[in-house]
Amino acid sequence: MIAPRTSRTLIMGILNITPDSFSDGGQYDDAPAALAHARQLISEGADILDIGGESTRPGAEPVDPQTEQQRILPVLEQLLELDVRLSLDTRHPATARAALELAGSRAPELIINDVSGLLTDPQMPAVVAEFGCEVVITHNRGDSQTMQQRTDYQDLLGEVRQELKQIRQLYLDAGVRREKIILDPGIGFAKTAEQNWLTVTELREFTRSGHRVLLGVSRKGFLGALLADAQGTPRPAAGRDTVTALLSAHAANAGCWAVRVHNVQASDDAVRLASHLGAAPSYVGSSTLSVVGP
C-alpha cells in the first residue's frame, strides 16, 4: 500500500485522456502518450495522478460511460503497476465501478473525483461505500452545459458550504466514512470570475473546519483574464502556470490537502517553498471536525 505524504500539501497531476479538455485536449488521448505523460508527471513530483476521460470545462459535450471507459481503463490498468496514488475523475458510477473492479486489491487506495456537485448520480455514493475508497466531492450546481448559468448567490461562501454539506450527506447516508470524504470548493464550477477569487481568498473557510480540501485552479479561465494583455485578450492556458504555482503556495499556506495541476514541477516547487517557510497544513490530525457545521 502506498503511504500518503502528510507533511505538506500533495500534488495531484492531471492526466486528461480526452480530445477536448480546455488546456491539453488531444495531447494525451491515446494510451502510449498518456502513459508517457504519466511517467513525466511522476518524475516531476506528482503524489497522485488524476485520470480523466471526459472534459468538464464549461460547454463541453457529455461523454457516455462506455466511451469514457474505453479511454481510461487501458491506461489505468498499466498505471496500477506503478508506485503512485491514483484518482479517477468521473461522474459516472458505472465507470467508477469498472475502475475499482479493475484495481482489485488496490481499490481502497483509489480516489473517485466527482465534480457533479448537486447533480451527483444517486448510485455514486453506493459504489464508493462498497469499495471503501476515498471520494472528492465538488461544489457545483450544474453540468458542463448549464453550470455557468447558475451563479446567483446571496451568500457565496455560506451557500457553497451548505451545498457541500448536502452532497456530503448523500455519502454519509450510503455508509461512506467521514474521513474518506475530501472537499473541493469548485473553482470554475457554477461561479463567476469574481466568485472564484472570493472562494480562493477564503480557503480557510473550508480547511479550518476539518475535512481535507483539494484545490483545482490550474490554468483556469479566471487566471487567463487576470493575465490579459493590453488589448484585453486573456492569456492562453499554457501561459498560466506561474500564477497557478503561486496559488498552490497559497493553498499550502491555507492548509489544503492537495492541489490539482497540469504543471507538476512548478507547483511542487511552490509547495516546497511554502512548507519551508512554515506552512502548517490544518488537515493533519483534524479529521474529526465538521466541515460545514454540526
mmCIF file with all atom_site columns, C-alpha atoms in Angstrom, residues 19-187:
data_model
loop_
_atom_site.group_PDB
_atom_site.id
_atom_site.type_symbol
_atom_site.label_atom_id
_atom_site.label_alt_id
_atom_site.label_comp_id
_atom_site.label_asym_id
_atom_site.label_entity_id
_atom_site.label_seq_id
_atom_site.pdbx_PDB_ins_code
_atom_site.Cartn_x
_atom_site.Cartn_y
_atom_site.Cartn_z
_atom_site.occupancy
_atom_site.B_iso_or_equiv
_atom_site.pdbx_formal_charge
_atom_site.auth_seq_id
_atom_site.auth_comp_id
_atom_site.auth_asym_id
_atom_site.auth_atom_id
_atom_site.pdbx_PDB_model_num
ATOM 1   C CA . PRO A 1 19  ? -9.756  15.195 -27.184 1.00 0.00 ? 19  PRO A CA 1
ATOM 2   C CA . ASP A 1 20  ? -11.389 18.367 -25.867 1.00 0.00 ? 20  ASP A CA 1
ATOM 3   C CA . SER A 1 21  ? -10.039 19.417 -22.462 1.00 0.00 ? 21  SER A CA 1
ATOM 4   C CA . PHE A 1 22  ? -9.508  23.178 -22.365 1.00 0.00 ? 22  PHE A CA 1
ATOM 5   C CA . SER A 1 23  ? -5.743  23.125 -21.817 1.00 0.00 ? 23  SER A CA 1
ATOM 6   C CA . ASP A 1 24  ? -4.294  19.903 -23.215 1.00 0.00 ? 24  ASP A CA 1
ATOM 7   C CA . GLY A 1 25  ? -7.139  18.171 -25.037 1.00 0.00 ? 25  GLY A CA 1
ATOM 8   C CA . GLY A 1 26  ? -5.857  15.754 -27.658 1.00 0.00 ? 26  GLY A CA 1
ATOM 9   C CA . GLN A 1 27  ? -2.268  15.709 -26.432 1.00 0.00 ? 27  GLN A CA 1
ATOM 10  C CA . TYR A 1 28  ? -2.572  12.508 -24.406 1.00 0.00 ? 28  TYR A CA 1
ATOM 11  C CA . ASP A 1 29  ? -5.698  10.846 -25.784 1.00 0.00 ? 29  ASP A CA 1
ATOM 12  C CA . ASP A 1 30  ? -4.035  7.574  -26.750 1.00 0.00 ? 30  ASP A CA 1
ATOM 13  C CA . ALA A 1 31  ? -2.546  5.067  -24.317 1.00 0.00 ? 31  ALA A CA 1
ATOM 14  C CA . PRO A 1 32  ? 1.169   5.438  -25.231 1.00 0.00 ? 32  PRO A CA 1
ATOM 15  C CA . ALA A 1 33  ? 1.046   9.238  -24.966 1.00 0.00 ? 33  ALA A CA 1
ATOM 16  C CA . ALA A 1 34  ? -0.940  9.098  -21.744 1.00 0.00 ? 34  ALA A CA 1
ATOM 17  C CA . LEU A 1 35  ? 1.461   6.640  -20.126 1.00 0.00 ? 35  LEU A CA 1
ATOM 18  C CA . ALA A 1 36  ? 4.488   8.665  -21.170 1.00 0.00 ? 36  ALA A CA 1
ATOM 19  C CA . HIS A 1 37  ? 2.929   11.792 -19.705 1.00 0.00 ? 37  HIS A CA 1
ATOM 20  C CA . ALA A 1 38  ? 2.021   9.948  -16.515 1.00 0.00 ? 38  ALA A CA 1
ATOM 21  C CA . ARG A 1 39  ? 5.640   8.922  -16.027 1.00 0.00 ? 39  ARG A CA 1
ATOM 22  C CA . GLN A 1 40  ? 6.727   12.503 -16.644 1.00 0.00 ? 40  GLN A CA 1
ATOM 23  C CA . LEU A 1 41  ? 4.297   13.797 -14.026 1.00 0.00 ? 41  LEU A CA 1
ATOM 24  C CA . ILE A 1 42  ? 5.594   11.249 -11.509 1.00 0.00 ? 42  ILE A CA 1
ATOM 25  C CA . SER A 1 43  ? 9.208   12.189 -12.242 1.00 0.00 ? 43  SER A CA 1
ATOM 26  C CA . GLU A 1 44  ? 8.346   15.848 -11.626 1.00 0.00 ? 44  GLU A CA 1
ATOM 27  C CA . GLY A 1 45  ? 6.923   15.112 -8.183  1.00 0.00 ? 45  GLY A CA 1
ATOM 28  C CA . ALA A 1 46  ? 3.278   14.091 -8.534  1.00 0.00 ? 46  ALA A CA 1
ATOM 29  C CA . ASP A 1 47  ? 1.972   12.281 -5.458  1.00 0.00 ? 47  ASP A CA 1
ATOM 30  C CA . ILE A 1 48  ? -1.328  11.447 -7.153  1.00 0.00 ? 48  ILE A CA 1
ATOM 31  C CA . LEU A 1 49  ? -2.380  11.100 -10.794 1.00 0.00 ? 49  LEU A CA 1
ATOM 32  C CA . ASP A 1 50  ? -5.929  12.189 -11.621 1.00 0.00 ? 50  ASP A CA 1
ATOM 33  C CA . ILE A 1 51  ? -7.101  10.328 -14.722 1.00 0.00 ? 51  ILE A CA 1
ATOM 34  C CA . GLY A 1 52  ? -9.998  11.748 -16.708 1.00 0.00 ? 52  GLY A CA 1
ATOM 35  C CA . GLY A 1 53  ? -11.802 10.626 -19.837 1.00 0.00 ? 53  GLY A CA 1
ATOM 36  C CA . GLU A 1 54  ? -14.423 13.393 -20.055 1.00 0.00 ? 54  GLU A CA 1
ATOM 37  C CA . SER A 1 55  ? -13.838 17.123 -20.207 1.00 0.00 ? 55  SER A CA 1
ATOM 38  C CA . THR A 1 56  ? -15.765 19.111 -17.607 1.00 0.00 ? 56  THR A CA 1
ATOM 39  C CA . ARG A 1 57  ? -14.933 22.557 -18.973 1.00 0.00 ? 57  ARG A CA 1
ATOM 40  C CA . PRO A 1 58  ? -17.915 24.899 -19.461 1.00 0.00 ? 58  PRO A CA 1
ATOM 41  C CA . GLY A 1 59  ? -19.691 23.996 -22.681 1.00 0.00 ? 59  GLY A CA 1
ATOM 42  C CA . ALA A 1 60  ? -18.078 20.583 -23.123 1.00 0.00 ? 60  ALA A CA 1
ATOM 43  C CA . GLU A 1 61  ? -20.151 17.847 -24.722 1.00 0.00 ? 61  GLU A CA 1
ATOM 44  C CA . PRO A 1 62  ? -21.093 14.998 -22.358 1.00 0.00 ? 62  PRO A CA 1
ATOM 45  C CA . VAL A 1 63  ? -19.370 11.641 -22.799 1.00 0.00 ? 63  VAL A CA 1
ATOM 46  C CA . ASP A 1 64  ? -21.188 8.357  -22.241 1.00 0.00 ? 64  ASP A CA 1
ATOM 47  C CA . PRO A 1 65  ? -19.710 5.886  -19.727 1.00 0.00 ? 65  PRO A CA 1
ATOM 48  C CA . GLN A 1 66  ? -18.767 3.352  -22.405 1.00 0.00 ? 66  GLN A CA 1
ATOM 49  C CA . THR A 1 67  ? -16.633 5.866  -24.322 1.00 0.00 ? 67  THR A CA 1
ATOM 50  C CA . GLU A 1 68  ? -15.125 7.133  -21.090 1.00 0.00 ? 68  GLU A CA 1
ATOM 51  C CA . GLN A 1 69  ? -14.135 3.611  -20.054 1.00 0.00 ? 69  GLN A CA 1
ATOM 52  C CA . GLN A 1 70  ? -12.619 2.857  -23.449 1.00 0.00 ? 70  GLN A CA 1
ATOM 53  C CA . ARG A 1 71  ? -10.368 5.879  -22.954 1.00 0.00 ? 71  ARG A CA 1
ATOM 54  C CA . ILE A 1 72  ? -9.258  5.380  -19.384 1.00 0.00 ? 72  ILE A CA 1
ATOM 55  C CA . LEU A 1 73  ? -9.329  1.709  -18.438 1.00 0.00 ? 73  LEU A CA 1
ATOM 56  C CA . PRO A 1 74  ? -6.409  0.555  -20.642 1.00 0.00 ? 74  PRO A CA 1
ATOM 57  C CA . VAL A 1 75  ? -4.274  3.347  -19.197 1.00 0.00 ? 75  VAL A CA 1
ATOM 58  C CA . LEU A 1 76  ? -5.432  2.714  -15.642 1.00 0.00 ? 76  LEU A CA 1
ATOM 59  C CA . GLU A 1 77  ? -4.553  -0.965 -15.944 1.00 0.00 ? 77  GLU A CA 1
ATOM 60  C CA . GLN A 1 78  ? -0.926  -0.087 -16.682 1.00 0.00 ? 78  GLN A CA 1
ATOM 61  C CA . LEU A 1 79  ? -0.735  2.723  -14.143 1.00 0.00 ? 79  LEU A CA 1
ATOM 62  C CA . LEU A 1 80  ? -1.788  0.301  -11.414 1.00 0.00 ? 80  LEU A CA 1
ATOM 63  C CA . GLU A 1 81  ? 1.643   -1.284 -11.810 1.00 0.00 ? 81  GLU A CA 1
ATOM 64  C CA . LEU A 1 82  ? 3.369   1.951  -10.784 1.00 0.00 ? 82  LEU A CA 1
ATOM 65  C CA . ASP A 1 83  ? 4.079   3.158  -7.254  1.00 0.00 ? 83  ASP A CA 1
ATOM 66  C CA . VAL A 1 84  ? 1.801   6.184  -7.331  1.00 0.00 ? 84  VAL A CA 1
ATOM 67  C CA . ARG A 1 85  ? -1.597  7.018  -5.887  1.00 0.00 ? 85  ARG A CA 1
ATOM 68  C CA . LEU A 1 86  ? -4.375  7.130  -8.490  1.00 0.00 ? 86  LEU A CA 1
ATOM 69  C CA . SER A 1 87  ? -7.537  9.202  -8.744  1.00 0.00 ? 87  SER A CA 1
ATOM 70  C CA . LEU A 1 88  ? -10.341 8.810  -11.258 1.00 0.00 ? 88  LEU A CA 1
ATOM 71  C CA . ASP A 1 89  ? -12.062 11.953 -12.498 1.00 0.00 ? 89  ASP A CA 1
ATOM 72  C CA . THR A 1 90  ? -15.548 10.712 -13.359 1.00 0.00 ? 90  THR A CA 1
ATOM 73  C CA . ARG A 1 91  ? -19.185 11.497 -12.721 1.00 0.00 ? 91  ARG A CA 1
ATOM 74  C CA . HIS A 1 92  ? -20.389 8.068  -13.869 1.00 0.00 ? 92  HIS A CA 1
ATOM 75  C CA . PRO A 1 93  ? -20.955 5.316  -11.266 1.00 0.00 ? 93  PRO A CA 1
ATOM 76  C CA . ALA A 1 94  ? -20.522 2.649  -13.966 1.00 0.00 ? 94  ALA A CA 1
ATOM 77  C CA . THR A 1 95  ? -17.066 3.982  -14.796 1.00 0.00 ? 95  THR A CA 1
ATOM 78  C CA . ALA A 1 96  ? -16.135 4.245  -11.119 1.00 0.00 ? 96  ALA A CA 1
ATOM 79  C CA . ARG A 1 97  ? -17.213 0.638  -10.574 1.00 0.00 ? 97  ARG A CA 1
ATOM 80  C CA . ALA A 1 98  ? -15.325 -0.621 -13.621 1.00 0.00 ? 98  ALA A CA 1
ATOM 81  C CA . ALA A 1 99  ? -12.149 1.121  -12.468 1.00 0.00 ? 99  ALA A CA 1
ATOM 82  C CA . LEU A 1 100 ? -12.449 -0.092 -8.889  1.00 0.00 ? 100 LEU A CA 1
ATOM 83  C CA . GLU A 1 101 ? -13.058 -3.660 -10.031 1.00 0.00 ? 101 GLU A CA 1
ATOM 84  C CA . LEU A 1 102 ? -10.011 -3.419 -12.293 1.00 0.00 ? 102 LEU A CA 1
ATOM 85  C CA . ALA A 1 103 ? -7.935  -2.173 -9.334  1.00 0.00 ? 103 ALA A CA 1
ATOM 86  C CA . GLY A 1 104 ? -8.765  -5.299 -7.322  1.00 0.00 ? 104 GLY A CA 1
ATOM 87  C CA . SER A 1 105 ? -6.926  -5.280 -4.009  1.00 0.00 ? 105 SER A CA 1
ATOM 88  C CA . ARG A 1 106 ? -5.795  -1.700 -4.666  1.00 0.00 ? 106 ARG A CA 1
ATOM 89  C CA . ALA A 1 107 ? -9.371  -0.417 -4.933  1.00 0.00 ? 107 ALA A CA 1
ATOM 90  C CA . PRO A 1 108 ? -9.394  1.132  -1.424  1.00 0.00 ? 108 PRO A CA 1
ATOM 91  C CA . GLU A 1 109 ? -6.345  3.211  -2.425  1.00 0.00 ? 109 GLU A CA 1
ATOM 92  C CA . LEU A 1 110 ? -8.140  4.826  -5.357  1.00 0.00 ? 110 LEU A CA 1
ATOM 93  C CA . ILE A 1 111 ? -9.859  8.197  -5.175  1.00 0.00 ? 111 ILE A CA 1
ATOM 94  C CA . ILE A 1 112 ? -13.053 8.939  -7.049  1.00 0.00 ? 112 ILE A CA 1
ATOM 95  C CA . ASN A 1 113 ? -13.006 12.607 -8.046  1.00 0.00 ? 113 ASN A CA 1
ATOM 96  C CA . ASP A 1 114 ? -16.566 13.574 -8.966  1.00 0.00 ? 114 ASP A CA 1
ATOM 97  C CA . VAL A 1 115 ? -17.340 17.162 -9.994  1.00 0.00 ? 115 VAL A CA 1
ATOM 98  C CA . SER A 1 116 ? -21.093 16.577 -10.307 1.00 0.00 ? 116 SER A CA 1
ATOM 99  C CA . GLY A 1 117 ? -21.923 18.511 -7.158  1.00 0.00 ? 117 GLY A CA 1
ATOM 100 C CA . LEU A 1 118 ? -25.662 18.831 -6.634  1.00 0.00 ? 118 LEU A CA 1
ATOM 101 C CA . LEU A 1 119 ? -26.216 16.617 -9.704  1.00 0.00 ? 119 LEU A CA 1
ATOM 102 C CA . THR A 1 120 ? -24.334 13.676 -8.152  1.00 0.00 ? 120 THR A CA 1
ATOM 103 C CA . ASP A 1 121 ? -25.702 10.403 -9.515  1.00 0.00 ? 121 ASP A CA 1
ATOM 104 C CA . PRO A 1 122 ? -27.582 8.621  -6.679  1.00 0.00 ? 122 PRO A CA 1
ATOM 105 C CA . GLN A 1 123 ? -25.584 5.449  -7.365  1.00 0.00 ? 123 GLN A CA 1
ATOM 106 C CA . MET A 1 124 ? -22.141 7.015  -6.883  1.00 0.00 ? 124 MET A CA 1
ATOM 107 C CA . PRO A 1 125 ? -22.195 7.074  -3.054  1.00 0.00 ? 125 PRO A CA 1
ATOM 108 C CA . ALA A 1 126 ? -23.176 3.394  -3.005  1.00 0.00 ? 126 ALA A CA 1
ATOM 109 C CA . VAL A 1 127 ? -20.238 2.479  -5.258  1.00 0.00 ? 127 VAL A CA 1
ATOM 110 C CA . VAL A 1 128 ? -17.793 4.434  -3.102  1.00 0.00 ? 128 VAL A CA 1
ATOM 111 C CA . ALA A 1 129 ? -19.151 2.818  0.065   1.00 0.00 ? 129 ALA A CA 1
ATOM 112 C CA . GLU A 1 130 ? -18.983 -0.678 -1.434  1.00 0.00 ? 130 GLU A CA 1
ATOM 113 C CA . PHE A 1 131 ? -15.304 -0.428 -2.340  1.00 0.00 ? 131 PHE A CA 1
ATOM 114 C CA . GLY A 1 132 ? -14.195 1.625  0.664   1.00 0.00 ? 132 GLY A CA 1
ATOM 115 C CA . CYS A 1 133 ? -12.285 4.163  -1.426  1.00 0.00 ? 133 CYS A CA 1
ATOM 116 C CA . GLU A 1 134 ? -11.944 7.897  -0.912  1.00 0.00 ? 134 GLU A CA 1
ATOM 117 C CA . VAL A 1 135 ? -14.031 10.443 -2.763  1.00 0.00 ? 135 VAL A CA 1
ATOM 118 C CA . VAL A 1 136 ? -13.669 14.094 -3.695  1.00 0.00 ? 136 VAL A CA 1
ATOM 119 C CA . ILE A 1 137 ? -16.980 15.930 -3.625  1.00 0.00 ? 137 ILE A CA 1
ATOM 120 C CA . THR A 1 138 ? -17.071 19.198 -5.528  1.00 0.00 ? 138 THR A CA 1
ATOM 121 C CA . HIS A 1 139 ? -19.265 22.224 -5.152  1.00 0.00 ? 139 HIS A CA 1
ATOM 122 C CA . ASN A 1 140 ? -21.160 22.529 -8.422  1.00 0.00 ? 140 ASN A CA 1
ATOM 123 C CA . ARG A 1 141 ? -24.747 23.317 -9.368  1.00 0.00 ? 141 ARG A CA 1
ATOM 124 C CA . GLY A 1 142 ? -24.977 22.013 -12.927 1.00 0.00 ? 142 GLY A CA 1
ATOM 125 C CA . ASP A 1 143 ? -23.313 20.080 -15.709 1.00 0.00 ? 143 ASP A CA 1
ATOM 126 C CA . SER A 1 144 ? -20.864 21.406 -18.288 1.00 0.00 ? 144 SER A CA 1
ATOM 127 C CA . GLN A 1 145 ? -23.752 22.817 -20.323 1.00 0.00 ? 145 GLN A CA 1
ATOM 128 C CA . THR A 1 146 ? -25.595 24.605 -17.508 1.00 0.00 ? 146 THR A CA 1
ATOM 129 C CA . MET A 1 147 ? -23.280 25.325 -14.582 1.00 0.00 ? 147 MET A CA 1
ATOM 130 C CA . GLN A 1 148 ? -22.282 28.838 -15.657 1.00 0.00 ? 148 GLN A CA 1
ATOM 131 C CA . GLN A 1 149 ? -25.938 29.824 -15.767 1.00 0.00 ? 149 GLN A CA 1
ATOM 132 C CA . ARG A 1 150 ? -26.296 29.003 -12.060 1.00 0.00 ? 150 ARG A CA 1
ATOM 133 C CA . THR A 1 151 ? -24.096 31.609 -10.395 1.00 0.00 ? 151 THR A CA 1
ATOM 134 C CA . ASP A 1 152 ? -26.758 33.514 -8.434  1.00 0.00 ? 152 ASP A CA 1
ATOM 135 C CA . TYR A 1 153 ? -25.781 33.596 -4.751  1.00 0.00 ? 153 TYR A CA 1
ATOM 136 C CA . GLN A 1 154 ? -26.961 35.728 -1.853  1.00 0.00 ? 154 GLN A CA 1
ATOM 137 C CA . ASP A 1 155 ? -24.134 34.487 0.393   1.00 0.00 ? 155 ASP A CA 1
ATOM 138 C CA . LEU A 1 156 ? -21.492 32.780 -1.745  1.00 0.00 ? 156 LEU A CA 1
ATOM 139 C CA . LEU A 1 157 ? -19.383 31.125 0.942   1.00 0.00 ? 157 LEU A CA 1
ATOM 140 C CA . GLY A 1 158 ? -22.329 30.227 3.122   1.00 0.00 ? 158 GLY A CA 1
ATOM 141 C CA . GLU A 1 159 ? -24.220 28.652 0.237   1.00 0.00 ? 159 GLU A CA 1
ATOM 142 C CA . VAL A 1 160 ? -21.144 26.780 -1.007  1.00 0.00 ? 160 VAL A CA 1
ATOM 143 C CA . ARG A 1 161 ? -20.616 25.333 2.479   1.00 0.00 ? 161 ARG A CA 1
ATOM 144 C CA . GLN A 1 162 ? -24.283 24.414 2.814   1.00 0.00 ? 162 GLN A CA 1
ATOM 145 C CA . GLU A 1 163 ? -24.429 22.748 -0.606  1.00 0.00 ? 163 GLU A CA 1
ATOM 146 C CA . LEU A 1 164 ? -21.240 20.795 0.106   1.00 0.00 ? 164 LEU A CA 1
ATOM 147 C CA . LYS A 1 165 ? -22.901 19.622 3.300   1.00 0.00 ? 165 LYS A CA 1
ATOM 148 C CA . GLN A 1 166 ? -25.900 18.489 1.258   1.00 0.00 ? 166 GLN A CA 1
ATOM 149 C CA . ILE A 1 167 ? -23.675 16.485 -1.109  1.00 0.00 ? 167 ILE A CA 1
ATOM 150 C CA . ARG A 1 168 ? -21.676 15.076 1.775   1.00 0.00 ? 168 ARG A CA 1
ATOM 151 C CA . GLN A 1 169 ? -24.833 13.758 3.397   1.00 0.00 ? 169 GLN A CA 1
ATOM 152 C CA . LEU A 1 170 ? -25.502 11.561 0.364   1.00 0.00 ? 170 LEU A CA 1
ATOM 153 C CA . TYR A 1 171 ? -22.227 9.755  1.047   1.00 0.00 ? 171 TYR A CA 1
ATOM 154 C CA . LEU A 1 172 ? -22.687 9.539  4.794   1.00 0.00 ? 172 LEU A CA 1
ATOM 155 C CA . ASP A 1 173 ? -26.157 8.083  4.290   1.00 0.00 ? 173 ASP A CA 1
ATOM 156 C CA . ALA A 1 174 ? -24.662 5.468  1.952   1.00 0.00 ? 174 ALA A CA 1
ATOM 157 C CA . GLY A 1 175 ? -22.170 4.398  4.622   1.00 0.00 ? 175 GLY A CA 1
ATOM 158 C CA . VAL A 1 176 ? -19.043 6.224  3.460   1.00 0.00 ? 176 VAL A CA 1
ATOM 159 C CA . ARG A 1 177 ? -16.876 7.082  6.446   1.00 0.00 ? 177 ARG A CA 1
ATOM 160 C CA . ARG A 1 178 ? -16.459 10.771 7.154   1.00 0.00 ? 178 ARG A CA 1
ATOM 161 C CA . GLU A 1 179 ? -12.665 10.645 6.879   1.00 0.00 ? 179 GLU A CA 1
ATOM 162 C CA . LYS A 1 180 ? -12.940 9.238  3.353   1.00 0.00 ? 180 LYS A CA 1
ATOM 163 C CA . ILE A 1 181 ? -14.593 12.431 2.064   1.00 0.00 ? 181 ILE A CA 1
ATOM 164 C CA . ILE A 1 182 ? -12.436 15.182 0.557   1.00 0.00 ? 182 ILE A CA 1
ATOM 165 C CA . LEU A 1 183 ? -13.851 18.605 -0.334  1.00 0.00 ? 183 LEU A CA 1
ATOM 166 C CA . ASP A 1 184 ? -13.290 20.679 -3.451  1.00 0.00 ? 184 ASP A CA 1
ATOM 167 C CA . PRO A 1 185 ? -14.822 24.190 -3.279  1.00 0.00 ? 185 PRO A CA 1
ATOM 168 C CA . GLY A 1 186 ? -15.363 24.016 -7.037  1.00 0.00 ? 186 GLY A CA 1
ATOM 169 C CA . ILE A 1 187 ? -13.332 26.805 -8.593  1.00 0.00 ? 187 ILE A CA 1
#
